[in-house]
mmCIF file of N, CA and C in Angstrom:
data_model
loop_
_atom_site.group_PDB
_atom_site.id
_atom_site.type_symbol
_atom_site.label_atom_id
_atom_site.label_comp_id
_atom_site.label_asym_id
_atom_site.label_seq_id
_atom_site.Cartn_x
_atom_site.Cartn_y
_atom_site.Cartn_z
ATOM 1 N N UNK A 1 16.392 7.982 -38.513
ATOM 2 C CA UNK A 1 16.711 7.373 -37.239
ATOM 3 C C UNK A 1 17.327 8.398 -36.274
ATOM 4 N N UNK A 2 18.372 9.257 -37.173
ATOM 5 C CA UNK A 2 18.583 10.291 -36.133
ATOM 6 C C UNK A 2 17.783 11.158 -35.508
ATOM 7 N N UNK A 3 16.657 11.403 -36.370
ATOM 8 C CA UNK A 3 16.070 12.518 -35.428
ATOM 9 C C UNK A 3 15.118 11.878 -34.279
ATOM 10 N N UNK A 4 14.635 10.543 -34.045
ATOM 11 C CA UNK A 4 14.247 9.981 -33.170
ATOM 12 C C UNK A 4 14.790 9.839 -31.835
ATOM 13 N N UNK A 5 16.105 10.120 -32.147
ATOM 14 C CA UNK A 5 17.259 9.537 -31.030
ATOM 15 C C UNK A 5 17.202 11.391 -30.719
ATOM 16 N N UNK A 6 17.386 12.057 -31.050
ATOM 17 C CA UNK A 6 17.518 13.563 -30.976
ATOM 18 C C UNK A 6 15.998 13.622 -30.163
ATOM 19 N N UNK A 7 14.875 13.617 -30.789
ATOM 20 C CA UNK A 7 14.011 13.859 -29.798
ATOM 21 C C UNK A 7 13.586 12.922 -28.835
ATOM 22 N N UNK A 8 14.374 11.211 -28.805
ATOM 23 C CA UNK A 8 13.905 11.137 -27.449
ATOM 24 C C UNK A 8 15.251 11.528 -25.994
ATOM 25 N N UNK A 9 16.249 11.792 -26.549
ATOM 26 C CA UNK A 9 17.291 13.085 -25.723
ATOM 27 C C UNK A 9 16.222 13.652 -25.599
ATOM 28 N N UNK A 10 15.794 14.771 -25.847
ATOM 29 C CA UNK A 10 15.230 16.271 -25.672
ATOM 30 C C UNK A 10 13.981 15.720 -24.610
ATOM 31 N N UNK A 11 13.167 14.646 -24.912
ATOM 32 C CA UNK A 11 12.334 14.695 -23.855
ATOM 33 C C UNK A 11 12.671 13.739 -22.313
ATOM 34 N N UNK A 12 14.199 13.408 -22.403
ATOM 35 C CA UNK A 12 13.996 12.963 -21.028
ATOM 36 C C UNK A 12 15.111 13.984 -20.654
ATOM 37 N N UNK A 13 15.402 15.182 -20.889
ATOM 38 C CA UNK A 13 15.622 16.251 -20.330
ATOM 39 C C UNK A 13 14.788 17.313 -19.964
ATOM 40 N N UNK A 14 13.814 17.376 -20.821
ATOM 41 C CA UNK A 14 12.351 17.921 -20.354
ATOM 42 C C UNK A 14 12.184 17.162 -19.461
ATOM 43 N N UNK A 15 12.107 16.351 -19.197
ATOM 44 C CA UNK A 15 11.643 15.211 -18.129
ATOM 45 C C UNK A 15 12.275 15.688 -16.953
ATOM 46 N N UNK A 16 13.972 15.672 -17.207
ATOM 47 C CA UNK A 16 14.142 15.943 -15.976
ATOM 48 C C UNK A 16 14.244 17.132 -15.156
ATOM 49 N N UNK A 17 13.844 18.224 -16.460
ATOM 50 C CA UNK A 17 13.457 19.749 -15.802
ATOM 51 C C UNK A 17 12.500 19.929 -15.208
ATOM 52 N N UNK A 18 11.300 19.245 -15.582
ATOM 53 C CA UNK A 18 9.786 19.471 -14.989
ATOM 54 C C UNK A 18 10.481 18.647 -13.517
ATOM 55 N N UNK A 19 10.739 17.338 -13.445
ATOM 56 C CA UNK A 19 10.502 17.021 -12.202
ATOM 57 C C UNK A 19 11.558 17.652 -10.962
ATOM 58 N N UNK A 20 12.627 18.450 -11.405
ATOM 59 C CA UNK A 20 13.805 18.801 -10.709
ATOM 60 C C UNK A 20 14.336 18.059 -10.024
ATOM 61 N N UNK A 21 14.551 17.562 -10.250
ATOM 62 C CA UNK A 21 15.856 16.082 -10.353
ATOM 63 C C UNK A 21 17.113 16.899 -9.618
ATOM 64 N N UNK A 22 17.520 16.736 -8.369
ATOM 65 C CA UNK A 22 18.922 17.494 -8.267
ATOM 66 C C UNK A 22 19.645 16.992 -8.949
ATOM 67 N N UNK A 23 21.031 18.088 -8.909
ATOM 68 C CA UNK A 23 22.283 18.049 -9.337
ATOM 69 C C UNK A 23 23.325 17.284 -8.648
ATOM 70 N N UNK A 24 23.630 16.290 -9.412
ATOM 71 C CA UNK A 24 24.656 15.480 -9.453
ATOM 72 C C UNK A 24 26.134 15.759 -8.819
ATOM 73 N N UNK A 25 26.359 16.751 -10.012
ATOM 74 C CA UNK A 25 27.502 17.765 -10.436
ATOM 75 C C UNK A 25 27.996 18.408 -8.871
ATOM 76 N N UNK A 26 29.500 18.450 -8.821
ATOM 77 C CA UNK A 26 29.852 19.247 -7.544
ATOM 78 C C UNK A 26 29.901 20.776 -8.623
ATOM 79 N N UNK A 27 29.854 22.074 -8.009
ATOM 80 C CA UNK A 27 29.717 22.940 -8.362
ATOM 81 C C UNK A 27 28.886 24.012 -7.016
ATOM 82 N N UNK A 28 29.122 25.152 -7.506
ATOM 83 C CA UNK A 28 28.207 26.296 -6.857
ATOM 84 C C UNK A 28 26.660 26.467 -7.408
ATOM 85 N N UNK A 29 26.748 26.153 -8.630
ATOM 86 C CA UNK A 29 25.086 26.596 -9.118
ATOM 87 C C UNK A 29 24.606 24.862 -8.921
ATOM 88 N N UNK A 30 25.382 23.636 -8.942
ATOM 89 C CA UNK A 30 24.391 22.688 -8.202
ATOM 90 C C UNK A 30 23.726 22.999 -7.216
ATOM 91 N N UNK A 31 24.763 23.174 -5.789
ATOM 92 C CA UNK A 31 25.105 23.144 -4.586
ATOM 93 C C UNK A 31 24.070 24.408 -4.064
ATOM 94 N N UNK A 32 23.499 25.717 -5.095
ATOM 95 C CA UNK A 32 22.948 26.954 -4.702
ATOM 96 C C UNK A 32 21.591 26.063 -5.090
ATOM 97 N N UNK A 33 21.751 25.180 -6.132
ATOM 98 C CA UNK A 33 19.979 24.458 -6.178
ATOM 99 C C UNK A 33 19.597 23.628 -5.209
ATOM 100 N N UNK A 34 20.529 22.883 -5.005
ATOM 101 C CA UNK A 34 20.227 21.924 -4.161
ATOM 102 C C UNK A 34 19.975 22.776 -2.843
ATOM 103 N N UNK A 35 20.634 23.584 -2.110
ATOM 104 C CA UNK A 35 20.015 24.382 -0.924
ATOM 105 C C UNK A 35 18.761 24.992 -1.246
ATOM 106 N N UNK A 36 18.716 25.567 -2.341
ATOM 107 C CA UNK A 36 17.418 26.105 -2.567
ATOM 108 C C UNK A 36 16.164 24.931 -2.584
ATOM 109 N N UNK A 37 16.244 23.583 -2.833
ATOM 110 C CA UNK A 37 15.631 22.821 -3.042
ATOM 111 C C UNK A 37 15.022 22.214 -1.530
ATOM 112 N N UNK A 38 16.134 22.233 -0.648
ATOM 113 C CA UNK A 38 16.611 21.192 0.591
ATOM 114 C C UNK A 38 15.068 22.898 1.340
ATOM 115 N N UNK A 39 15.827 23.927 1.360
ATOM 116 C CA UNK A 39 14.765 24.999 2.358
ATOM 117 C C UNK A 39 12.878 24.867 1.339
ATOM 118 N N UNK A 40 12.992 24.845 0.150
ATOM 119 C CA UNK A 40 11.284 24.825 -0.450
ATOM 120 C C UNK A 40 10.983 23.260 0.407
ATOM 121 N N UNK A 41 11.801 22.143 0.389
ATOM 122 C CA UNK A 41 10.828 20.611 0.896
ATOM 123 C C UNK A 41 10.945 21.165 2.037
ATOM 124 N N UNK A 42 11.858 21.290 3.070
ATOM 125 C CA UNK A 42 11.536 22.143 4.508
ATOM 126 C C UNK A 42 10.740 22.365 4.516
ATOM 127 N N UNK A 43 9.811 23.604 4.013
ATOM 128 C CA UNK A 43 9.111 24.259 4.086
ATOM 129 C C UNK A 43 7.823 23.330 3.603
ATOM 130 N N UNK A 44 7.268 22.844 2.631
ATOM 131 C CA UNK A 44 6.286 22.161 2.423
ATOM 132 C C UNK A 44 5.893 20.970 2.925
ATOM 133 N N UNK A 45 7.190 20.299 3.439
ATOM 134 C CA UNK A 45 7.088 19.215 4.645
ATOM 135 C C UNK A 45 6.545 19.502 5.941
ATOM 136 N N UNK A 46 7.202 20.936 6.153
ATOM 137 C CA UNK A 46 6.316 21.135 7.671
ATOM 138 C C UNK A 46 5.152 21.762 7.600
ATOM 139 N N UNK A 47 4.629 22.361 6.162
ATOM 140 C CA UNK A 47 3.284 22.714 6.138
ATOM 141 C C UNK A 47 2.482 21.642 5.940
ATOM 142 N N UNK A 48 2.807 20.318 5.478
ATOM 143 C CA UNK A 48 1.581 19.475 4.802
ATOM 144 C C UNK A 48 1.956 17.935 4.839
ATOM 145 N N UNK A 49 3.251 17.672 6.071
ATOM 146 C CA UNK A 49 3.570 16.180 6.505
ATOM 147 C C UNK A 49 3.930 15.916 7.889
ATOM 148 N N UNK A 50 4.216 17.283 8.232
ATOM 149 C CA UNK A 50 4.836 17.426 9.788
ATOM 150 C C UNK A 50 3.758 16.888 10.149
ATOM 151 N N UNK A 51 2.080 17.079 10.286
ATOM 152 C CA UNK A 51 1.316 16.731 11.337
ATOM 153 C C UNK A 51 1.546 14.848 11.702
ATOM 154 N N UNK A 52 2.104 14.490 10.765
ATOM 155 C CA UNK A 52 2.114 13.133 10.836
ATOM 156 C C UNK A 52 3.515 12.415 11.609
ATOM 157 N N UNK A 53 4.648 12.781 10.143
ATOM 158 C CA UNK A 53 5.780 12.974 10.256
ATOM 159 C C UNK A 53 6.549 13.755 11.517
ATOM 160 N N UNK A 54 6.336 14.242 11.869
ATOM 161 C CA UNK A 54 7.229 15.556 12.745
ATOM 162 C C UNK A 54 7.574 16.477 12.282
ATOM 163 N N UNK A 55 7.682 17.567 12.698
ATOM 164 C CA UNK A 55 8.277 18.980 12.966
ATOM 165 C C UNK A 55 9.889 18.819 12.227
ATOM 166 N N UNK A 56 10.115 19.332 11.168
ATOM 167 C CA UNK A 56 11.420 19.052 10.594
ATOM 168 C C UNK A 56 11.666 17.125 10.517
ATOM 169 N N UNK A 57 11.008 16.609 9.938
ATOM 170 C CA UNK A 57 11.283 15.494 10.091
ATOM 171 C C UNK A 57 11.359 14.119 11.260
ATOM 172 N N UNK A 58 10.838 14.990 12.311
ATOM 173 C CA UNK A 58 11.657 14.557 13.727
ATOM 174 C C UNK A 58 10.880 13.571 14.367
ATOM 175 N N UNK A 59 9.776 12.800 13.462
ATOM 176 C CA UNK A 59 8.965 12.109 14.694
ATOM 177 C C UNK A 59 10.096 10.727 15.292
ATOM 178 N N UNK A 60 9.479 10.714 16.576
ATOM 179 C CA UNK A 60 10.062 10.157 17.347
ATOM 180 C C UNK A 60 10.082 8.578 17.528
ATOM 181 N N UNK A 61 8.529 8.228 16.626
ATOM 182 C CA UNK A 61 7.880 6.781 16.292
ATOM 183 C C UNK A 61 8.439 6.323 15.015
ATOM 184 N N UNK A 62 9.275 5.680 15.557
ATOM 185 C CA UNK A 62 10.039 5.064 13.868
ATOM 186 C C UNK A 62 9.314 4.767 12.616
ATOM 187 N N UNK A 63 7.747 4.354 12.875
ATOM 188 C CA UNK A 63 7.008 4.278 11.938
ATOM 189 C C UNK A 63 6.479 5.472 11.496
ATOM 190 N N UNK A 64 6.721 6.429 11.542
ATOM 191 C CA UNK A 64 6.514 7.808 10.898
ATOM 192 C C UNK A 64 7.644 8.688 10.653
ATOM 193 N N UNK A 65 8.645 8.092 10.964
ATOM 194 C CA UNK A 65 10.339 8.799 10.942
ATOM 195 C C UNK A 65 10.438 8.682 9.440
ATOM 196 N N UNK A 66 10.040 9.680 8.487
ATOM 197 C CA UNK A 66 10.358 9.335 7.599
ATOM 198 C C UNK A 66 11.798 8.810 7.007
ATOM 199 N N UNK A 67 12.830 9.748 7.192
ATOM 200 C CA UNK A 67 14.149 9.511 7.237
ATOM 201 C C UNK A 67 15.061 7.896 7.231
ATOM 202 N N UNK A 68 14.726 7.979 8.327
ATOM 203 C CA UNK A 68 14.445 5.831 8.969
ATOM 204 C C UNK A 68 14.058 4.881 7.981
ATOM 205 N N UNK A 69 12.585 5.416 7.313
ATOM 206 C CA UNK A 69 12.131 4.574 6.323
ATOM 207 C C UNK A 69 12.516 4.675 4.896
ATOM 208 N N UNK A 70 12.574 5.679 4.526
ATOM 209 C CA UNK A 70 13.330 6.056 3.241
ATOM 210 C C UNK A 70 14.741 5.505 2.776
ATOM 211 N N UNK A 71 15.049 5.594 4.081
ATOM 212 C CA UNK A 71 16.773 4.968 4.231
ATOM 213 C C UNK A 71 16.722 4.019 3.084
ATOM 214 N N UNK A 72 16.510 3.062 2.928
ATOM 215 C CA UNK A 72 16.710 1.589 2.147
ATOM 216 C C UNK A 72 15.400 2.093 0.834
ATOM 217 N N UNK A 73 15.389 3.133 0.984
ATOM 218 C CA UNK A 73 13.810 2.904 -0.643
ATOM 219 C C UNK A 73 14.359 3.846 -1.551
ATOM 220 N N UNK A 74 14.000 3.554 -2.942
ATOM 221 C CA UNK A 74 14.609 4.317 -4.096
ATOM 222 C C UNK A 74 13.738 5.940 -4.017
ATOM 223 N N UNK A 75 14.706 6.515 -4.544
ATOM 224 C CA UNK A 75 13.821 7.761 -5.016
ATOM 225 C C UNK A 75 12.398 7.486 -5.791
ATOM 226 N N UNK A 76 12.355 6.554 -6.463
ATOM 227 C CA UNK A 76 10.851 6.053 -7.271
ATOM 228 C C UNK A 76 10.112 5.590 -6.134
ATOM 229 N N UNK A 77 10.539 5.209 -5.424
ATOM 230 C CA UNK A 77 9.519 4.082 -4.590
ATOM 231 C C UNK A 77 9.158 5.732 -3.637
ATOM 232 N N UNK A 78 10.034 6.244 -3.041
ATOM 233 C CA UNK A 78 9.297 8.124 -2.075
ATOM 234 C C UNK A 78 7.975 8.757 -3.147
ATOM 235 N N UNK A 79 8.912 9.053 -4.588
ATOM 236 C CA UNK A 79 7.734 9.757 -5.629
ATOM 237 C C UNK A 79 6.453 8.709 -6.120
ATOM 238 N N UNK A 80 6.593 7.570 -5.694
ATOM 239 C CA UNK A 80 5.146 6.903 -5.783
ATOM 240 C C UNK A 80 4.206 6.965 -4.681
ATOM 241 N N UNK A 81 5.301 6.597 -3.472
ATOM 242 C CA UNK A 81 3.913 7.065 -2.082
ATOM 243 C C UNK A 81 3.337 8.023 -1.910
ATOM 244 N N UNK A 82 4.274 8.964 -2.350
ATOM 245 C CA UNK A 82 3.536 10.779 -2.326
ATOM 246 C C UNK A 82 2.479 10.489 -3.038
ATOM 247 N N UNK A 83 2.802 10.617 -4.427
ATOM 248 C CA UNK A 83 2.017 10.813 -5.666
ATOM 249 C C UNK A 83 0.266 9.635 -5.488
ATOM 250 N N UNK A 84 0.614 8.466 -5.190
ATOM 251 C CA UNK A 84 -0.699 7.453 -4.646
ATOM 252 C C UNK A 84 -0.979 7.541 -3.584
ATOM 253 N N UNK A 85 -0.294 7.625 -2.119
ATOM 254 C CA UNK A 85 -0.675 7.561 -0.858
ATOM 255 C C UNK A 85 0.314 6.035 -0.871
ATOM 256 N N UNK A 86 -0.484 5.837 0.577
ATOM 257 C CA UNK A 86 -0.353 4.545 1.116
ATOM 258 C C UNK A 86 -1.572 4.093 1.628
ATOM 259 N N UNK A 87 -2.725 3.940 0.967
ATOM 260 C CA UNK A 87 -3.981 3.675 1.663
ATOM 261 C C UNK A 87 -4.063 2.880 2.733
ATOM 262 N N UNK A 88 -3.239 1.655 2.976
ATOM 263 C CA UNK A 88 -3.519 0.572 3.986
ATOM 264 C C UNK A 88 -2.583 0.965 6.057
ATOM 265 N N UNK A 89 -1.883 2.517 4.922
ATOM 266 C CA UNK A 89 -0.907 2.896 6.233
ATOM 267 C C UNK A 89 -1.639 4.135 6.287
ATOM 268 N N UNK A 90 -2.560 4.898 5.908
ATOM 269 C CA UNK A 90 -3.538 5.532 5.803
ATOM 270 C C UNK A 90 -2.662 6.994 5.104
ATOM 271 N N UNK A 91 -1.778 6.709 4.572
ATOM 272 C CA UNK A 91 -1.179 7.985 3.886
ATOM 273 C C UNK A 91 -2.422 7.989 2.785
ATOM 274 N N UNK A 92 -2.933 9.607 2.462
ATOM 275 C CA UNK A 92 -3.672 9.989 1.200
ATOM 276 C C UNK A 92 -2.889 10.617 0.173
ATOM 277 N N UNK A 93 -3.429 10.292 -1.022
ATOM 278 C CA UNK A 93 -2.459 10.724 -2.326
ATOM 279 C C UNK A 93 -2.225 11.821 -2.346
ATOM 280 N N UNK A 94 -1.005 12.375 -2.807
ATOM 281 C CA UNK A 94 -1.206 14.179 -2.304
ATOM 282 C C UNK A 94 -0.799 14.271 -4.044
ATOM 283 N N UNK A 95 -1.207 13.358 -5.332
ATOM 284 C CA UNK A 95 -0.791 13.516 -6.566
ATOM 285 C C UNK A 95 -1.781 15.019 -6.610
ATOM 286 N N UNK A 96 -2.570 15.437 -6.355
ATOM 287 C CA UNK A 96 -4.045 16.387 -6.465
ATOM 288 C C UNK A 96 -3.542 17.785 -5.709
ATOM 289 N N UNK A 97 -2.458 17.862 -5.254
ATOM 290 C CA UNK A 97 -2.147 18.694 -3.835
ATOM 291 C C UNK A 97 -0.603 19.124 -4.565
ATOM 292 N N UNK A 98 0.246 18.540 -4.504
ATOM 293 C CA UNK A 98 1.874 18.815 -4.957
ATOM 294 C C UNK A 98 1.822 18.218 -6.300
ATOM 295 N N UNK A 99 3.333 19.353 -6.727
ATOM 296 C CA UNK A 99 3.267 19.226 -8.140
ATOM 297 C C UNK A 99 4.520 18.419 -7.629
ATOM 298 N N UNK A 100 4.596 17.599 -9.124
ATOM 299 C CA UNK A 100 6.227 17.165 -9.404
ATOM 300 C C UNK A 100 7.358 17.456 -8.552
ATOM 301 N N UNK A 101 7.570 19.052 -8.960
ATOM 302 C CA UNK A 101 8.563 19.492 -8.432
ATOM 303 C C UNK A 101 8.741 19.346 -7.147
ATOM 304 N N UNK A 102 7.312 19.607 -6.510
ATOM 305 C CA UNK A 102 7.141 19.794 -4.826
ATOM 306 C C UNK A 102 7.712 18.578 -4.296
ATOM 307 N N UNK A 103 7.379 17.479 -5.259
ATOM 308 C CA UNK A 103 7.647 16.189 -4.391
ATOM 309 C C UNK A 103 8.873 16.061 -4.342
ATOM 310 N N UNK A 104 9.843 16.505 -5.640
ATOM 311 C CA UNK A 104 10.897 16.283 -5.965
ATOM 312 C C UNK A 104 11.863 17.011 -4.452
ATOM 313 N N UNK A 105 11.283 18.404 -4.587
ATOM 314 C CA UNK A 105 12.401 18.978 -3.043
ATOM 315 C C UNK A 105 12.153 18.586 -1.995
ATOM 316 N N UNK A 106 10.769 18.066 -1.377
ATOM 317 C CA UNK A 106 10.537 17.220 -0.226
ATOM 318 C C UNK A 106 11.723 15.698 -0.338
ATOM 319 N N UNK A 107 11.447 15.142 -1.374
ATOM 320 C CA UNK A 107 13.011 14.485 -1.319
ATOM 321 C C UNK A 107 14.036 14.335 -1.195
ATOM 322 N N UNK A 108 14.915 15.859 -1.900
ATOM 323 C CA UNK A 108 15.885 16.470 -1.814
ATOM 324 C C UNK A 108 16.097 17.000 -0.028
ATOM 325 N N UNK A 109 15.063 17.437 0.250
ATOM 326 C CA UNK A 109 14.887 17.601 1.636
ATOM 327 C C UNK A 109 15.429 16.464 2.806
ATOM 328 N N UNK A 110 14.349 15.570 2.384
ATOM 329 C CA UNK A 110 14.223 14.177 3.530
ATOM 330 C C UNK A 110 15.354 13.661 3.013
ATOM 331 N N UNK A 111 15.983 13.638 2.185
ATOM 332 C CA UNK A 111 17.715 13.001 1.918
ATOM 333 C C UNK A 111 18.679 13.661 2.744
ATOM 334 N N UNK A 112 18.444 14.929 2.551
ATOM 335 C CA UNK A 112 19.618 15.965 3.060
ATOM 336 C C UNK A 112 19.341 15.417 4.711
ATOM 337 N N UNK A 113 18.239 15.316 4.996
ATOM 338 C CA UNK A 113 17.946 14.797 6.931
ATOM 339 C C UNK A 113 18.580 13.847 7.302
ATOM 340 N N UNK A 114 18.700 12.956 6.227
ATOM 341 C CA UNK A 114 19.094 11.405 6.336
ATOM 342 C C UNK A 114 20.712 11.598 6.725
ATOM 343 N N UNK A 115 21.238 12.673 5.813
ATOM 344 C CA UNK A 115 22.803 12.790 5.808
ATOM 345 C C UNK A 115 23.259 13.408 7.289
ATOM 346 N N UNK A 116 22.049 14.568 7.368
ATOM 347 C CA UNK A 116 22.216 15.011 8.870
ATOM 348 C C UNK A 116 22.319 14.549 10.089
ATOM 349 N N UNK A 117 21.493 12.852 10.184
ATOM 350 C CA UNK A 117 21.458 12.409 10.837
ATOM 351 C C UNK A 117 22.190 10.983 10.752
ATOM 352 N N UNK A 118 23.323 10.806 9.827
ATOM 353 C CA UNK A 118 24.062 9.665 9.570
ATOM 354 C C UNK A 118 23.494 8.453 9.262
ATOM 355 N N UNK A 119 22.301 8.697 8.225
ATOM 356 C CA UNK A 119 21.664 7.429 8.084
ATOM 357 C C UNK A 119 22.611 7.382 6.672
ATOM 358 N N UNK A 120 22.605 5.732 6.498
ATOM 359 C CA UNK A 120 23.117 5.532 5.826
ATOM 360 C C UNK A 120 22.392 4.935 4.735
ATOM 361 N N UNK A 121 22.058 5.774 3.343
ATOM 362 C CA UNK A 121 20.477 5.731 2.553
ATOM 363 C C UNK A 121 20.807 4.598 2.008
ATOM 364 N N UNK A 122 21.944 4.568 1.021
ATOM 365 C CA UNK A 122 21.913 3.464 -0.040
ATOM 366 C C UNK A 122 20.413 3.636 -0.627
ATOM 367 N N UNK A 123 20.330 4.938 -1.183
ATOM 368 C CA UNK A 123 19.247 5.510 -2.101
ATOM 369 C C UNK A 123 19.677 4.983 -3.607
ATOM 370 N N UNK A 124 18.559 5.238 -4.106
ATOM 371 C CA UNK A 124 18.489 4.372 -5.454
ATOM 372 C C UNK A 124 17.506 5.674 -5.791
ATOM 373 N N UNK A 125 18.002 5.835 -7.663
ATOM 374 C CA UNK A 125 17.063 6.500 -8.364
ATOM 375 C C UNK A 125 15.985 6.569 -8.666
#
C-alpha cells in the first residue's frame, strides 16, 4: 500500500513540473520564477493572442479583455479554453500550437494583468 501512495506523490509532482504551476511560496527563487514566467506569457501572448486580445492584454472591447473575463474563472476553466478553443466564440484550439507550460505562463501572465489592473480575480485552481 505504501508504495502506491509513494508513487501516486511522485506523479502529481511530475504533474506539476511539466505543467509549471507557479509558486505559491513567498521567497526569491518563487518570485525570480514567477517573473520569469509573467515576461515568457508576455511574450507569447503578444505573439499569438494580441491580434484578438490586445497588445499586452489591453483590448478595449470587454469581450476580448481577457483580464475582465478571467476575473471570476478558475485556472482549469483558462487551461481548457486554450487547450480546446472556444468554437462558438470562434477561439481555435491552440492544444496543437502551445505546450503545457506555454499555457501555464500565459496565465501566470494574464493574472499578474489582473493584479495590475485591480481586478479583483477570486481565481480558483
Amino acid at each position: 500500500m505504501m508504495p502506491r501512495r509513494l508513487l501516486l506523490i511522485s506523479l502529481i509532482f511530475a504533474g506539476l513540473a511539466i505543467f509549471r504551476i507557479p509558486a505559491t511560496y513567498a521567497g526569491a527563487d518563487a518570485k525570480a520564477a514567477d517573473s520569469h514566467a509573467i515576461e515568457q506569457g508576455r511574450h507569447l501572448f503578444n505573439a499569438n493572442c494580441a491580434h484578438c486580445h490586445g497588445e499586452d492584454a489591453g483590448a478595449e472591447d470587454p469581450y476580448y479583455n481577457l483580464p475582465q473575463l478571467l476575473s471570476d474563472k478558475s485556472d482549469k476553466d483558462f487551461t481548457t479554453a486554450v487547450t480546446n478553443g472556444i468554437p462558438d466564440k470562434g477561439m481555435p484550439p491552440w492544444k496543437t500550437i502551445l505546450k503545457p507550460g506555454q499555457i501555464g505562463d500565459l496565465l501566470v501572465y494574464l493574472r499578474s494583468v489582473e493584479k495590475e489592473q485591480g481586478i479583483d480575480t477570486g481565481s480558483q485552481p
